[in-house]
Amino acid sequence: MAAFEDVERMVSALPEVTEGERHGNRTWFVRGKAFAWERPFSKADLKRFGDTPPPAGPILALCTADLVDKDALLATGANGFFTIPHFEGYAAVLVQLRTATKKPLREAIEDAWLASAPDALARAFLDGT
């Protein structure tokens, strides 16, 4: 089980991360590009769930490198990772923090950062410099 405090700790371990707000929600950026953000469900999202209860919050959204990476992440079956119709065709996943475990969450946050960071910064991070 994870919480936004865990997310804050995980993103703060990555280089050049800033925290701000986008669309009224807390968002984490690398060099001005969003890679993770709080993602409460909109009224339209809730309507699409119909009689099925939506995943209980808090919900985190994470960028993926592309739709192939998104599908691969979802195919792992990691607890808490899912998507909704609003995200069809969009390279990002949602994470129900209450059911996510910390290792897959940390890996997905790092991958979101890598997908959003400039190439030189990502290479330096991966090289440990």
Coordinates of N, CA and C in Angstrom, one line a residue:
M1 N 0.8 -1.2 0.0 CA 0.0 0.0 0.0 C 0.9 1.2 0.0
A2 N 0.6 2.2 -0.9 CA 1.3 3.4 -1.0 C 0.5 4.6 -0.7
A3 N 1.1 5.8 -0.6 CA 0.4 7.0 -0.4 C 1.2 8.1 -1.1
F4 N 0.6 9.3 -1.1 CA 1.3 10.4 -1.8 C 2.6 10.8 -1.1
E5 N 2.7 10.5 0.2 CA 4.0 10.7 0.9 C 5.1 9.9 0.3
D6 N 4.7 8.6 -0.1 CA 5.7 7.7 -0.8 C 6.0 8.3 -2.1
V7 N 5.0 8.8 -2.9 CA 5.3 9.3 -4.2 C 6.2 10.5 -4.1
E8 N 6.0 11.4 -3.1 CA 6.8 12.6 -2.9 C 8.3 12.1 -2.6
R9 N 8.5 11.1 -1.8 CA 9.8 10.6 -1.5 C 10.5 10.0 -2.7
M10 N 9.7 9.3 -3.5 CA 10.3 8.7 -4.7 C 10.6 9.7 -5.8
V11 N 9.8 10.7 -6.0 CA 10.1 11.7 -7.0 C 11.3 12.6 -6.6
S12 N 11.4 12.8 -5.3 CA 12.4 13.7 -4.8 C 13.8 13.1 -5.0
A13 N 13.9 11.8 -5.2 CA 15.1 11.1 -5.4 C 15.6 11.2 -6.8
L14 N 14.8 11.8 -7.7 CA 15.1 11.9 -9.1 C 15.7 13.3 -9.4
P15 N 16.6 13.5 -10.3 CA 17.2 14.8 -10.6 C 16.2 15.8 -11.2
E16 N 16.4 17.0 -10.8 CA 15.8 18.2 -11.4 C 14.2 18.1 -11.4
V17 N 13.7 17.5 -10.4 CA 12.2 17.4 -10.3 C 11.7 18.7 -9.5
T18 N 10.7 19.2 -10.0 CA 10.0 20.3 -9.4 C 8.5 19.9 -9.2
E19 N 7.9 20.5 -8.1 CA 6.5 20.2 -7.9 C 5.8 21.5 -8.1
G20 N 4.6 21.4 -8.8 CA 3.8 22.5 -9.1 C 2.3 22.1 -9.1
E21 N 1.6 22.8 -9.8 CA 0.1 22.5 -10.0 C -0.3 22.7 -11.4
R22 N -1.1 21.7 -11.9 CA -1.6 21.8 -13.2 C -3.1 21.3 -13.1
H23 N -4.0 22.1 -13.7 CA -5.4 21.8 -13.6 C -5.9 21.6 -12.2
G24 N -5.3 22.4 -11.3 CA -5.7 22.3 -9.9 C -5.2 21.1 -9.1
N25 N -4.3 20.3 -9.7 CA -3.8 19.1 -9.0 C -2.3 19.2 -8.9
R26 N -1.8 18.6 -7.8 CA -0.3 18.6 -7.6 C 0.3 17.8 -8.8
T27 N 1.4 18.3 -9.3 CA 2.0 17.7 -10.5 C 3.5 17.8 -10.3
W28 N 4.3 16.8 -10.8 CA 5.7 16.8 -10.7 C 6.2 16.9 -12.1
F29 N 7.3 17.7 -12.3 CA 7.9 18.0 -13.6 C 9.3 17.7 -13.6
V30 N 9.9 17.4 -14.7 CA 11.3 17.4 -14.9 C 11.6 18.4 -16.1
R31 N 12.4 19.4 -15.7 CA 12.7 20.5 -16.7 C 11.4 21.0 -17.4
G32 N 10.4 21.2 -16.6 CA 9.1 21.8 -17.1 C 8.1 20.8 -17.8
K33 N 8.5 19.6 -17.9 CA 7.6 18.6 -18.5 C 7.0 17.7 -17.4
A34 N 5.7 17.6 -17.4 CA 5.0 16.8 -16.4 C 5.2 15.3 -16.6
F35 N 5.4 14.6 -15.5 CA 5.6 13.1 -15.6 C 4.7 12.4 -14.6
A36 N 4.2 13.1 -13.6 CA 3.4 12.4 -12.6 C 2.5 13.5 -12.0
W37 N 1.2 13.1 -11.8 CA 0.3 14.1 -11.2 C -0.9 13.4 -10.5
E38 N -1.5 14.1 -9.5 CA -2.7 13.6 -8.9 C -3.8 13.6 -9.9
R39 N -4.6 12.6 -9.9 CA -5.6 12.5 -11.0 C -7.0 12.0 -10.4
P40 N -7.7 13.0 -9.7 CA -9.0 12.6 -9.3 C -9.9 12.3 -10.5
F41 N -10.9 11.5 -10.3 CA -11.9 11.3 -11.4 C -12.8 12.5 -11.6
S42 N -13.0 12.8 -12.9 CA -14.0 13.9 -13.2 C -15.4 13.3 -13.2
K43 N -16.4 14.1 -13.3 CA -17.8 13.7 -13.3 C -18.0 12.8 -14.5
A44 N -17.4 13.1 -15.7 CA -17.5 12.3 -16.9 C -16.9 10.9 -16.6
D45 N -15.7 10.9 -15.9 CA -15.1 9.6 -15.6 C -16.0 8.7 -14.8
L46 N -16.6 9.3 -13.7 CA -17.4 8.6 -12.8 C -18.7 8.1 -13.6
K47 N -19.2 8.9 -14.5 CA -20.3 8.4 -15.3 C -20.0 7.2 -16.1
R48 N -18.8 7.2 -16.7 CA -18.4 6.0 -17.5 C -18.2 4.7 -16.7
F49 N -18.0 4.9 -15.4 CA -17.9 3.7 -14.5 C -19.3 3.0 -14.4
G50 N -20.4 3.8 -14.6 CA -21.7 3.3 -14.4 C -22.0 2.8 -13.0
D51 N -22.5 1.5 -13.0 CA -22.8 0.9 -11.7 C -21.5 0.3 -11.0
T52 N -20.4 0.3 -11.7 CA -19.2 -0.3 -11.2 C -18.5 0.8 -10.3
P53 N -18.2 0.5 -9.1 CA -17.6 1.5 -8.3 C -16.2 1.8 -8.8
P54 N -15.8 3.1 -8.9 CA -14.4 3.4 -9.4 C -13.4 3.0 -8.4
P55 N -12.1 2.9 -8.8 CA -11.1 2.6 -7.8 C -11.0 3.8 -6.8
A56 N -10.9 3.4 -5.5 CA -10.9 4.5 -4.5 C -9.6 5.2 -4.5
G57 N -9.7 6.5 -4.3 CA -8.5 7.4 -4.3 C -7.6 7.1 -3.1
P58 N -6.4 7.7 -3.1 CA -5.9 8.6 -4.1 C -5.4 7.9 -5.4
I59 N -5.5 8.7 -6.5 CA -5.1 8.2 -7.8 C -3.9 9.0 -8.3
L60 N -2.9 8.4 -8.8 CA -1.7 9.0 -9.4 C -1.7 8.7 -10.9
A61 N -1.4 9.7 -11.7 CA -1.2 9.4 -13.2 C 0.3 9.5 -13.5
L62 N 0.7 8.6 -14.3 CA 2.2 8.5 -14.7 C 2.3 8.4 -16.2
C63 N 3.2 9.2 -16.8 CA 3.5 9.1 -18.2 C 4.2 7.8 -18.5
T64 N 4.0 7.4 -19.7 CA 4.8 6.2 -20.2 C 5.5 6.7 -21.5
A65 N 6.5 6.0 -21.9 CA 7.3 6.5 -23.1 C 6.4 6.5 -24.3
D66 N 5.5 5.5 -24.4 CA 4.6 5.4 -25.6 C 3.5 4.4 -25.2
L67 N 2.6 4.2 -26.2 CA 1.5 3.3 -26.0 C 2.0 1.8 -25.8
V68 N 3.1 1.5 -26.4 CA 3.6 0.1 -26.2 C 4.0 -0.1 -24.8
D69 N 4.7 0.9 -24.3 CA 5.2 0.8 -22.9 C 4.0 0.8 -21.9
K70 N 3.0 1.6 -22.2 CA 1.7 1.6 -21.4 C 1.1 0.2 -21.4
D71 N 1.0 -0.4 -22.6 CA 0.4 -1.7 -22.6 C 1.2 -2.7 -21.9
A72 N 2.6 -2.6 -22.0 CA 3.5 -3.5 -21.3 C 3.3 -3.4 -19.8
L73 N 3.3 -2.2 -19.3 CA 3.1 -1.9 -17.9 C 1.8 -2.5 -17.4
L74 N 0.7 -2.3 -18.1 CA -0.6 -2.8 -17.7 C -0.6 -4.3 -17.8
A75 N 0.1 -4.9 -18.7 CA 0.2 -6.4 -18.9 C 0.9 -7.0 -17.7
T76 N 1.7 -6.3 -17.0 CA 2.4 -6.9 -15.9 C 1.5 -7.4 -14.8
G77 N 0.3 -6.7 -14.8 CA -0.7 -7.1 -13.7 C -0.3 -6.6 -12.4
A78 N 0.6 -5.6 -12.3 CA 1.0 -5.0 -11.0 C -0.3 -4.4 -10.3
N79 N -0.4 -4.7 -9.0 CA -1.6 -4.2 -8.3 C -1.7 -2.7 -8.4
G80 N -2.9 -2.2 -8.6 CA -3.2 -0.8 -8.6 C -3.0 -0.1 -9.9
F81 N -2.4 -0.7 -10.9 CA -2.2 0.0 -12.2 C -3.4 -0.3 -13.1
F82 N -3.9 0.8 -13.8 CA -5.1 0.6 -14.6 C -5.2 1.8 -15.6
T83 N -6.1 1.8 -16.4 CA -6.4 2.9 -17.3 C -7.9 3.1 -17.4
I84 N -8.4 4.2 -18.0 CA -9.8 4.5 -18.1 C -10.0 4.9 -19.6
P85 N -11.2 4.9 -20.0 CA -11.5 5.4 -21.4 C -10.9 6.7 -21.8
H86 N -10.9 7.7 -20.8 CA -10.4 9.0 -21.1 C -8.9 8.9 -21.5
F87 N -8.2 7.9 -21.1 CA -6.7 7.7 -21.4 C -6.5 6.9 -22.6
E88 N -7.5 6.5 -23.3 CA -7.3 5.7 -24.5 C -6.5 6.5 -25.5
G89 N -5.5 5.9 -26.1 CA -4.6 6.6 -27.0 C -3.7 7.6 -26.4
Y90 N -3.6 7.6 -25.1 CA -2.7 8.6 -24.4 C -1.7 7.7 -23.6
A91 N -0.4 8.1 -23.7 CA 0.7 7.4 -23.1 C 0.8 7.7 -21.6
A92 N -0.1 7.1 -20.9 CA -0.1 7.3 -19.4 C -0.9 6.2 -18.8
V93 N -0.6 5.9 -17.5 CA -1.4 5.0 -16.7 C -1.9 5.7 -15.5
L94 N -2.8 5.0 -14.8 CA -3.3 5.5 -13.5 C -2.9 4.5 -12.5
V95 N -2.7 4.9 -11.2 CA -2.3 4.1 -10.2 C -3.2 4.3 -9.0
Q96 N -3.8 3.3 -8.5 CA -4.6 3.4 -7.3 C -3.6 3.1 -6.1
L97 N -3.2 4.2 -5.5 CA -2.1 4.1 -4.5 C -2.4 3.2 -3.4
R98 N -3.7 3.1 -3.0 CA -4.1 2.2 -1.8 C -3.8 0.7 -2.1
T99 N -3.7 0.3 -3.4 CA -3.5 -1.1 -3.7 C -2.1 -1.3 -4.3
A100 N -1.4 -0.3 -4.7 CA -0.1 -0.4 -5.3 C 1.0 -0.8 -4.3
T101 N 1.9 -1.6 -4.7 CA 3.0 -1.8 -3.8 C 4.2 -0.9 -4.2
K102 N 5.1 -0.7 -3.3 CA 6.1 0.3 -3.5 C 7.1 0.0 -4.6
K103 N 7.6 -1.2 -4.8 CA 8.6 -1.5 -5.8 C 8.1 -1.2 -7.2
P104 N 6.9 -1.8 -7.6 CA 6.4 -1.4 -8.9 C 6.1 0.1 -9.1
L105 N 5.6 0.7 -8.0 CA 5.4 2.1 -8.1 C 6.6 2.9 -8.3
R106 N 7.7 2.6 -7.6 CA 9.0 3.3 -7.7 C 9.5 3.1 -9.2
E107 N 9.4 1.9 -9.7 CA 9.9 1.6 -11.0 C 9.1 2.4 -12.1
A108 N 7.8 2.5 -11.9 CA 6.9 3.2 -12.8 C 7.2 4.7 -12.8
I109 N 7.4 5.2 -11.6 CA 7.8 6.6 -11.4 C 9.1 6.9 -12.1
E110 N 10.1 6.1 -11.9 CA 11.4 6.3 -12.6 C 11.2 6.2 -14.1
D111 N 10.4 5.3 -14.6 CA 10.2 5.2 -16.0 C 9.5 6.4 -16.6
A112 N 8.5 6.9 -15.8 CA 7.8 8.1 -16.2 C 8.8 9.3 -16.3
W113 N 9.7 9.4 -15.3 CA 10.7 10.4 -15.3 C 11.6 10.3 -16.5
L114 N 12.0 9.1 -16.8 CA 12.9 8.8 -17.9 C 12.2 9.1 -19.3
A115 N 10.9 8.9 -19.3 CA 10.2 9.2 -20.6 C 10.0 10.7 -20.8
S116 N 10.1 11.4 -19.7 CA 9.9 12.9 -19.8 C 11.2 13.7 -19.8
A117 N 12.2 13.2 -19.2 CA 13.5 13.9 -19.1 C 14.2 14.1 -20.4
P118 N 14.9 15.2 -20.6 CA 15.7 15.3 -21.8 C 16.7 14.2 -21.9
D119 N 17.1 13.8 -23.1 CA 17.9 12.6 -23.3 C 19.2 12.7 -22.5
A120 N 19.9 13.8 -22.5 CA 21.2 13.9 -21.8 C 21.0 13.7 -20.3
L121 N 20.0 14.3 -19.8 CA 19.7 14.2 -18.3 C 19.4 12.7 -18.0
A122 N 18.6 12.1 -18.8 CA 18.2 10.7 -18.6 C 19.4 9.8 -18.7
R123 N 20.3 10.0 -19.7 CA 21.5 9.2 -19.9 C 22.4 9.4 -18.6
A124 N 22.6 10.6 -18.2 CA 23.4 10.9 -17.0 C 22.9 10.2 -15.8
F125 N 21.6 10.2 -15.6 CA 20.9 9.5 -14.5 C 21.2 8.0 -14.6
L126 N 21.0 7.4 -15.8 CA 21.2 6.0 -15.9 C 22.7 5.6 -15.8
D127 N 23.6 6.5 -16.1 CA 25.0 6.2 -16.0 C 25.5 6.5 -14.6
G128 N 24.6 7.1 -13.7 CA 25.0 7.3 -12.4 C 25.9 8.6 -12.2
T129 N 25.9 9.5 -13.2 CA 26.7 10.6 -13.1 C 25.9 11.9 -12.7

